mmCIF file of C-alpha atoms and ligand atoms in Angstrom:
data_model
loop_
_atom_site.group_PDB
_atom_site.id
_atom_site.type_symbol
_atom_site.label_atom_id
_atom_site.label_comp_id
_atom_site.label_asym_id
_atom_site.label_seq_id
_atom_site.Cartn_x
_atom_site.Cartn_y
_atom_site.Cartn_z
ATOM 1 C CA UNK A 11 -36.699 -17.589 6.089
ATOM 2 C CA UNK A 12 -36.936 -16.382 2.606
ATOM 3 C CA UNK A 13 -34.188 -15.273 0.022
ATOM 4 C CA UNK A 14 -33.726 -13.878 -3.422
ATOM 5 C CA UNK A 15 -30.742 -15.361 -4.929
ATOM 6 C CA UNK A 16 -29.452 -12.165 -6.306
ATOM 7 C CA UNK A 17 -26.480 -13.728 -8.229
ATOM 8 C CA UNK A 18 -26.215 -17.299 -10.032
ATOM 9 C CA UNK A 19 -25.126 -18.520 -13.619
ATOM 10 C CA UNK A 20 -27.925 -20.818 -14.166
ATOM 11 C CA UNK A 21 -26.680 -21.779 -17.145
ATOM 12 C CA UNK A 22 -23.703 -22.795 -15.918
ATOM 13 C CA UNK A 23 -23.575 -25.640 -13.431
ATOM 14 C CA UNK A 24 -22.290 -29.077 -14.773
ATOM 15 C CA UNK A 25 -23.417 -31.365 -11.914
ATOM 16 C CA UNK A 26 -26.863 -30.509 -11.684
ATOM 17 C CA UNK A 27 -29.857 -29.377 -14.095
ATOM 18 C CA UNK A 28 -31.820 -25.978 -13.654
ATOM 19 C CA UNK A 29 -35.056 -27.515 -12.881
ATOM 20 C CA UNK A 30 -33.295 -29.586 -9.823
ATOM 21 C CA UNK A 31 -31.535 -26.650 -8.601
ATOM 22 C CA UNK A 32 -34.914 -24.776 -8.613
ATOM 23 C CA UNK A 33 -36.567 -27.448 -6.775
ATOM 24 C CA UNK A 34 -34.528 -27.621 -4.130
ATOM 25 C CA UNK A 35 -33.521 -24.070 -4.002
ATOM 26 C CA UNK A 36 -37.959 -23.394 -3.094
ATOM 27 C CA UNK A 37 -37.685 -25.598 -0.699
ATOM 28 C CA UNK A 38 -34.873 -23.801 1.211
ATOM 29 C CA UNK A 39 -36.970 -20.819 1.146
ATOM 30 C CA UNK A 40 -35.310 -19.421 -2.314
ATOM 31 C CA UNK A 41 -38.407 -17.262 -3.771
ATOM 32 C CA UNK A 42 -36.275 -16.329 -6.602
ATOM 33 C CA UNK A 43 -33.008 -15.770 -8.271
ATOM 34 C CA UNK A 44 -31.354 -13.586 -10.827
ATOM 35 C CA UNK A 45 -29.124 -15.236 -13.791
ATOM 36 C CA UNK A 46 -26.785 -13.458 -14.128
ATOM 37 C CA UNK A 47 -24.853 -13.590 -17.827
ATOM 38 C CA UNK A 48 -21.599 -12.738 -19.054
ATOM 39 C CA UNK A 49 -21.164 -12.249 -22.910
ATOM 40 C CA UNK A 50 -23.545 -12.666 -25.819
ATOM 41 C CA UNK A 51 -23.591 -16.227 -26.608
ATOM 42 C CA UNK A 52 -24.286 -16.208 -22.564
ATOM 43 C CA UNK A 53 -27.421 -13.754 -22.890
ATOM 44 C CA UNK A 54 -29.025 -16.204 -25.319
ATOM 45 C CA UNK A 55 -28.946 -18.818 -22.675
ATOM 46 C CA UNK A 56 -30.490 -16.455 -19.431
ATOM 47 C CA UNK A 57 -32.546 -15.437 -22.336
ATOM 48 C CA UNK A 58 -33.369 -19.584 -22.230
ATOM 49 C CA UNK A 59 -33.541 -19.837 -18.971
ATOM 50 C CA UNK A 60 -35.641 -17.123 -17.965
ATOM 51 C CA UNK A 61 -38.088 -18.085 -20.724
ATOM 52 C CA UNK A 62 -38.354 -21.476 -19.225
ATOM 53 C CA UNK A 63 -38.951 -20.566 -15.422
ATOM 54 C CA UNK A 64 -41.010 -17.058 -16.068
ATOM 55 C CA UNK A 65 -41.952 -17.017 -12.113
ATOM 56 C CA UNK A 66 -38.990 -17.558 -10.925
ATOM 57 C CA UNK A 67 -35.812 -16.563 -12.794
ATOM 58 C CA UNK A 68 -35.208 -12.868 -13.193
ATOM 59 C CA UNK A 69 -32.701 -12.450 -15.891
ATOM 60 C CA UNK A 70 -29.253 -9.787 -15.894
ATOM 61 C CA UNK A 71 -27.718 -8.931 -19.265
ATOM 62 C CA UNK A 72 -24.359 -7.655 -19.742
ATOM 63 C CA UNK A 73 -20.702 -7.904 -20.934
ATOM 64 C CA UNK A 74 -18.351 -9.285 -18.465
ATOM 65 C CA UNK A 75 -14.893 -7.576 -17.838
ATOM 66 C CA UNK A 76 -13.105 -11.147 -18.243
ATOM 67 C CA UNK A 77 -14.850 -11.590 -21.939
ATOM 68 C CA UNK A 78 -14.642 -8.617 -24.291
ATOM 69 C CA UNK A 79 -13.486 -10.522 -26.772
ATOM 70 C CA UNK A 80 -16.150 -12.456 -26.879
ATOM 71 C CA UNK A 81 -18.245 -9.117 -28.116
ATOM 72 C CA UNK A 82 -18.249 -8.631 -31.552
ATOM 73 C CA UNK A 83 -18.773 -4.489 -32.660
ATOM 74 C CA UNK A 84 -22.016 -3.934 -32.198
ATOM 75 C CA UNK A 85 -22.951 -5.569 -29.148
ATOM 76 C CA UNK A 86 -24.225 -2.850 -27.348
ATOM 77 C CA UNK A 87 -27.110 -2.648 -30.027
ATOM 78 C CA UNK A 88 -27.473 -6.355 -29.061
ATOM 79 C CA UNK A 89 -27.588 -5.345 -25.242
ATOM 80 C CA UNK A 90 -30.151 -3.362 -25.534
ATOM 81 C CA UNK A 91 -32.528 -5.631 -27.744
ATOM 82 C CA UNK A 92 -32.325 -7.754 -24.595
ATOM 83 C CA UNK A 93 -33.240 -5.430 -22.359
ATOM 84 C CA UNK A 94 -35.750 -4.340 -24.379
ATOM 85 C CA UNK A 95 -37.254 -7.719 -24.837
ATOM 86 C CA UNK A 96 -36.909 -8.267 -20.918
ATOM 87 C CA UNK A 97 -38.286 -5.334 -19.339
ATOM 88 C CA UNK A 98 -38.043 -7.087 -15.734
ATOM 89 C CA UNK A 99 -33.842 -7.680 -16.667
ATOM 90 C CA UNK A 100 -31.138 -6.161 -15.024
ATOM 91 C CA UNK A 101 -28.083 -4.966 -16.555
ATOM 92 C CA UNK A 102 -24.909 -7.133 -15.702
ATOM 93 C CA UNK A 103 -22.911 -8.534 -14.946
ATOM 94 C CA UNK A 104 -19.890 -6.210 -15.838
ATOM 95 C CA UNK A 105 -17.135 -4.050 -14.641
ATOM 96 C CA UNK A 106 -13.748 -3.969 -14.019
ATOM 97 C CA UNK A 107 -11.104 -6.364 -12.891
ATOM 98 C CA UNK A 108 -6.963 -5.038 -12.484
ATOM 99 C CA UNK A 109 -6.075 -8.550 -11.269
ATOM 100 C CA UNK A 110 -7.117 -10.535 -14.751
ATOM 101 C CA UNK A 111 -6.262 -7.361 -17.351
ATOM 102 C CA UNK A 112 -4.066 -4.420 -16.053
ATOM 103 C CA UNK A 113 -5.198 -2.125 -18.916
ATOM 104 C CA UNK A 114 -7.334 0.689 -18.555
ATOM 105 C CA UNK A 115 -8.599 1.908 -21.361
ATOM 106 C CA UNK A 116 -11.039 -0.517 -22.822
ATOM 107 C CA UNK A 117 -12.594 -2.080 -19.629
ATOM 108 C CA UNK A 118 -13.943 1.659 -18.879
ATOM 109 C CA UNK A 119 -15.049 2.260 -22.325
ATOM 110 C CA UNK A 120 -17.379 -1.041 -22.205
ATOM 111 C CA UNK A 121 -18.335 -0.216 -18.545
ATOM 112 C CA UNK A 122 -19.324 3.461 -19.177
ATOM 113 C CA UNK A 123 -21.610 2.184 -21.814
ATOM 114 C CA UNK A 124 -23.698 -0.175 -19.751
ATOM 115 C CA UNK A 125 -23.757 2.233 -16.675
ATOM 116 C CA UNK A 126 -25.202 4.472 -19.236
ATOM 117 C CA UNK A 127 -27.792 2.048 -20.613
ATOM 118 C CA UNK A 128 -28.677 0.739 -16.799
ATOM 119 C CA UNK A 129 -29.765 4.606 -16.425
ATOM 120 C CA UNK A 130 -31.181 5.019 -19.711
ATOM 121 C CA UNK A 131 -33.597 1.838 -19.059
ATOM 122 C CA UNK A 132 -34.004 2.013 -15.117
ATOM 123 C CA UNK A 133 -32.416 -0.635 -14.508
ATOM 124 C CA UNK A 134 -30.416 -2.209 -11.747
ATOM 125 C CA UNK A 135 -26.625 -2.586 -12.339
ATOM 126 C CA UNK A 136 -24.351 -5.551 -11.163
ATOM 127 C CA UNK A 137 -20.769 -4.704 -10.761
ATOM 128 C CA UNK A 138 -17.784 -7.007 -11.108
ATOM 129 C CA UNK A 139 -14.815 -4.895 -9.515
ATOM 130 C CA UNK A 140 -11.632 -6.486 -8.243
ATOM 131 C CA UNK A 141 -8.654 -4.389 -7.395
ATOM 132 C CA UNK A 142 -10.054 -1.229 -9.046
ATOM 133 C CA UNK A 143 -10.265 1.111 -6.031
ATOM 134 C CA UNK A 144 -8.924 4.023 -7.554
ATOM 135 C CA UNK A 145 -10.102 3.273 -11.167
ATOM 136 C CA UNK A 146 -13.927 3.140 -9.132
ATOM 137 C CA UNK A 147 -13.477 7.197 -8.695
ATOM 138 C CA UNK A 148 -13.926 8.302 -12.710
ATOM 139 C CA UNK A 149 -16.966 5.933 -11.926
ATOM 140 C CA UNK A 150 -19.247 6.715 -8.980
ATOM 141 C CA UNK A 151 -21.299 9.945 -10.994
ATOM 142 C CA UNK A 152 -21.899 7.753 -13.692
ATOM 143 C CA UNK A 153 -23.837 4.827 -11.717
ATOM 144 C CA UNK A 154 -27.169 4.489 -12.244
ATOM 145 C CA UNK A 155 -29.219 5.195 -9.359
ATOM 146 C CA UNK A 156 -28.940 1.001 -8.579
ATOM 147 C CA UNK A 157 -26.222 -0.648 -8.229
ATOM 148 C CA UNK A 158 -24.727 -3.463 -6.277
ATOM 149 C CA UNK A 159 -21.294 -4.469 -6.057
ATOM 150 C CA UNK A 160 -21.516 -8.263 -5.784
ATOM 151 C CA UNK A 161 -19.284 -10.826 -4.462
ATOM 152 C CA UNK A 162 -18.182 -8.009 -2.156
ATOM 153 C CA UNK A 163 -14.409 -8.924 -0.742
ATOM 154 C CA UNK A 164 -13.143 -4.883 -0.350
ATOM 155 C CA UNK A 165 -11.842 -2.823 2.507
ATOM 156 C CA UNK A 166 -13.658 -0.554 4.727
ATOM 157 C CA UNK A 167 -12.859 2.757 2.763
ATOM 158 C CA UNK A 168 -14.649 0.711 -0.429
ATOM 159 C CA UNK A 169 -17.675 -0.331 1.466
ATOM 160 C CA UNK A 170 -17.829 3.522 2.770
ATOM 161 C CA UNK A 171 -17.881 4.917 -1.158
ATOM 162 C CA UNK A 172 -20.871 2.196 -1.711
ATOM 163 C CA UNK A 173 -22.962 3.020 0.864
ATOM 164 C CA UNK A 174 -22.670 6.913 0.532
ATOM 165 C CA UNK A 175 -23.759 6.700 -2.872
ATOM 166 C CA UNK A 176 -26.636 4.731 -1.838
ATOM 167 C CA UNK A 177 -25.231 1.547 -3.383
ATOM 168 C CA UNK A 178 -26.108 -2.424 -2.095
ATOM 169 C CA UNK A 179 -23.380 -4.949 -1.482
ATOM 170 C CA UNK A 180 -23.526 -8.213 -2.559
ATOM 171 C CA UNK A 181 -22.544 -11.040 -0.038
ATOM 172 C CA UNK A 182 -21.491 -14.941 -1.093
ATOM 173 C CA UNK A 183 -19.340 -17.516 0.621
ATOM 174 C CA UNK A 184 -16.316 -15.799 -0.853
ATOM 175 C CA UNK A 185 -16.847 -12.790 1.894
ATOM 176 C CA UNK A 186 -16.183 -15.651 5.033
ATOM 177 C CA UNK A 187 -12.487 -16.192 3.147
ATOM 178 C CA UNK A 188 -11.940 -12.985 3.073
ATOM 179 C CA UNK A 189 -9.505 -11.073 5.505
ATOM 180 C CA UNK A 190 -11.766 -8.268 5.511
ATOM 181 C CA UNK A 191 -14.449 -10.428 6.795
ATOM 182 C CA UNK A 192 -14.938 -8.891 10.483
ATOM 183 C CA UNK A 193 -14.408 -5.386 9.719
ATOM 184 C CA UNK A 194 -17.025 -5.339 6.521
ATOM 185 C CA UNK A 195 -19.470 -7.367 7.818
ATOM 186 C CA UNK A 196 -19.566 -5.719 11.657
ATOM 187 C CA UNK A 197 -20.173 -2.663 9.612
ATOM 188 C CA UNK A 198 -22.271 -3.065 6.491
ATOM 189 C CA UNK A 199 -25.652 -1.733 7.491
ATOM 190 C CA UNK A 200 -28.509 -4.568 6.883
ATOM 191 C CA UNK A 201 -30.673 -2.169 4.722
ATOM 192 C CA UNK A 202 -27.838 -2.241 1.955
ATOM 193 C CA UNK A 203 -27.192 -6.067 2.682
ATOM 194 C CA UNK A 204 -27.930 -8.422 -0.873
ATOM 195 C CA UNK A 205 -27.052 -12.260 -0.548
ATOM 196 C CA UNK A 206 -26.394 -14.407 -3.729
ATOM 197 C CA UNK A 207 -24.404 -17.391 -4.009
ATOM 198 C CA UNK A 208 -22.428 -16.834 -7.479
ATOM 199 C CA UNK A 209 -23.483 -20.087 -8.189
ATOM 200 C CA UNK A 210 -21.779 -22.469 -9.138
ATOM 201 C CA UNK A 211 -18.584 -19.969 -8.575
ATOM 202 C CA UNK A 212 -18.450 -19.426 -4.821
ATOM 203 C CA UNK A 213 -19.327 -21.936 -2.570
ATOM 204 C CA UNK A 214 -18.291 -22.760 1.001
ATOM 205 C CA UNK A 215 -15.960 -25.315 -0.364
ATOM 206 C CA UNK A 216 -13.347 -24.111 -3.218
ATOM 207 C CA UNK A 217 -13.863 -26.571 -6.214
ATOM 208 C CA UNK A 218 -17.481 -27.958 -5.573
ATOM 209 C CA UNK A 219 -20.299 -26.051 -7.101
ATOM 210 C CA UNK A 220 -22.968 -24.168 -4.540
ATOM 211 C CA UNK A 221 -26.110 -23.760 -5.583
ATOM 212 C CA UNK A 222 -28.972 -21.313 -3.843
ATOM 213 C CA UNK A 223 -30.001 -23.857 -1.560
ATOM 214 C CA UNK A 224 -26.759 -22.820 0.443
ATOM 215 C CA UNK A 225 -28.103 -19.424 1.177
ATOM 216 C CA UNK A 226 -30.062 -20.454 4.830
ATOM 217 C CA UNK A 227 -26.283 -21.463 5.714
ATOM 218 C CA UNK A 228 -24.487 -18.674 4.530
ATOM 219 C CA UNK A 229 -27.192 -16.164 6.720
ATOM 220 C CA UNK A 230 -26.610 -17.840 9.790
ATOM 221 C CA UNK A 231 -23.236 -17.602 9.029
ATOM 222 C CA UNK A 232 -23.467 -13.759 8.718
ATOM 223 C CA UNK A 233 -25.684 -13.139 11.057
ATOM 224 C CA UNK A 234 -23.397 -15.000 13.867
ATOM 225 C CA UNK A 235 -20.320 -12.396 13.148
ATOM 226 C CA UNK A 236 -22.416 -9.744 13.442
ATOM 227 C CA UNK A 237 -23.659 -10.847 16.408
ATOM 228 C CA UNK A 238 -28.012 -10.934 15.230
ATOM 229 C CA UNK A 239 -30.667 -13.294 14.408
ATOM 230 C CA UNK A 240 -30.504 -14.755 11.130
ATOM 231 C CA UNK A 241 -34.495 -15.011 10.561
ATOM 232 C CA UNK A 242 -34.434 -11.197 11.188
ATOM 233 C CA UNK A 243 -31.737 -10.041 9.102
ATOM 234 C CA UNK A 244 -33.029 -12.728 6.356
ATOM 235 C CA UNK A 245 -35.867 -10.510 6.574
ATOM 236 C CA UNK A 246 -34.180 -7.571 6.051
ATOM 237 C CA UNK A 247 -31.996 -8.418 3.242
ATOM 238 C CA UNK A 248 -35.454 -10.668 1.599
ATOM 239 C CA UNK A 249 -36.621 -6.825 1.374
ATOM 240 C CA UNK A 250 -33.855 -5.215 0.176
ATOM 241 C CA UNK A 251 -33.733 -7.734 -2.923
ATOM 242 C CA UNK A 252 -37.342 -6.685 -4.086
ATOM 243 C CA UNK A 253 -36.563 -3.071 -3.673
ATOM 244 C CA UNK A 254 -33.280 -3.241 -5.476
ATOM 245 C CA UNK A 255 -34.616 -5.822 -8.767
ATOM 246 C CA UNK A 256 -37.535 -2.869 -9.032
ATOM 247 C CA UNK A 257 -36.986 -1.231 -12.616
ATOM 248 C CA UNK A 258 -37.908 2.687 -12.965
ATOM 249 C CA UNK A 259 -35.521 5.320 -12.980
HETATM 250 ZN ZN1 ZN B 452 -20.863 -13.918 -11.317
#
C-alpha cells in the first residue's frame, strides 16, 4: 500500500527526529507527507524542513485559528512571500474553532484572507473547523476550488455541505473516537477520502505521539467499518492525495 501523509507537524515531535520519522514512515509505504504549520515563527521551520527533505516533504503555510496572536500586522504580506517562495505549498493550516475562542469576528477576518490567497495562488486549502457549523455558511462561496477539512470529527449534514461543494475530508485516528464514526465513515465516498495522521497530535493512543508510519493501521481500520479492502481503498485515497496537493487554479 502507499500513502501521502496529508497532515503532520514535522517540526513538532519531541520523541523522535524528522529524519527517523521519514525513515520509517518509507518503509510503511509513506511516499510523502505535508507539514503542515501554524503561525509565523512555525512557517520558518516547514520552511526548514521542507528545505531539508525536497523529495519528500510538501510544505502548508498558514495562520492557525488557536494562534492569532502570534501574527504580528502584516503577516499576510509574510504569507504570501512563502507561498511565493514555495510554489509546490499549500495554504494552511487555518480556520475556525467555537470550542477554544467563542468570538466571531476576528477568526473570519483572518480566514477570509487566506481562502482568498489559496484562490489567488491555486492552491490547496487545509481547514481547522471545530464547532463552527453554522459560522461554515458565510464560508462555502469563498473556498477555493480545494479544500479539505482535516481531522474530520462532524455530523452527517457537515460531511453533506463538503462533498457538494466538491470538498475532501481529512481522516486521522481522532475519527475512530468519534461518535460519528459509523455514520461518516459508512458514507464518505472514497474519491473524497484524504488520510493524515496530525502527527504527533492524534494518535491511536491519547498522550503518545503517532507518527505516519501509523497510517497502514489506521486504513485497515477504515476500511473494516466500511466493510472493503484496505489495499483498494489505500489506492483510492493514494490518488486522491496527488490530485488534491496539485496547484493551478
Ligand atoms: Zn494539525
Amino acid at each position: 500500500m502507499q500513502f501521502i501523509d496529508t497532515h503532520i507537524h514535522l517540526q513538532d515531535f519531541k520523541l523522535n527526529c524528522a529524519t527517523d520519522i521519514i525513515k520509517e514512515a518509507r518503509q510503511n509505504g509513506v511516499a510523502g507527507m505535508v507539514c503542515v504549520s501554524s503561525f509565523p515563527e512555525d512557517w520558518m521551520r516547514v520552511a526548514d524542513m521542507a528545505g531539508a527533505f525536497p523529495d519528500y516533504v510538501i510544505p502548508a503555510f498558514g495562520l492557525h485559528p488557536w494562534y492569532l496572536d502570534r501574527a504580528e500586522p502584516g503577516w499576510e504580506v509574510l504569507l504570501e512571500t512563502y507561498l511565493q517562495r514555495f510554489p509546490q505549498a499549500l495554504l494552511g493550516e487555518c480556520g475556525l474553532d467555537r470550542l477554544k475562542n467563542p468570538s466571531y469576528e476576528r477568526q473570519a477576518e483572518i480566514f477570509s484572507c487566506q481562502a482568498g490567497l489559496a484562490a489567488k495562488y491555486g492552491r490547496p486549502l487545509i481547514i481547522h473547523a471545530v464547532r463552527v457549523d453554522a459560522w461554515l455558511e458565510n464560508f462555502w462561496a469563498e473556498l477555493p476550488p480545494k479544500f479539505v477539512f482535516h481531522s474530520f470529527t462532524g455530523s452527517r449534514e457537515l460531511l453533506n455541505k463538503i462533498i457538494n461543494r466538491g470538498g475532501y475530508v481529512g481522516f486521522n485516528y481522532s475519527i475512530l473516537r468519534s461518535r460519528h464514526k459509523e455514520n461518516v465513515l459508512k458514507f464518505v465516498p472514497a474519491e473524497r477520502m484524504l488520510l493524515e495522521t496530525d502527527g504527533p497530535y492524534q494518535g491511536p493512543l491519547r498522550g503518545s505521539e503517532v507518527t505516519s508510519s501509523a497510517l497502514p493501521e489506521l486504513v485497515r481500520q477504515i476500511a473494516d467499518i466500511r466493510g472493503g479492502i484496505p489495499e483498494l481503498l489505500a489506492g483510492q485515497i493514494y490518488q486522491n492525495s496527488l490530485e488534491f496537493m496539485k496547484i493551478g487554479k
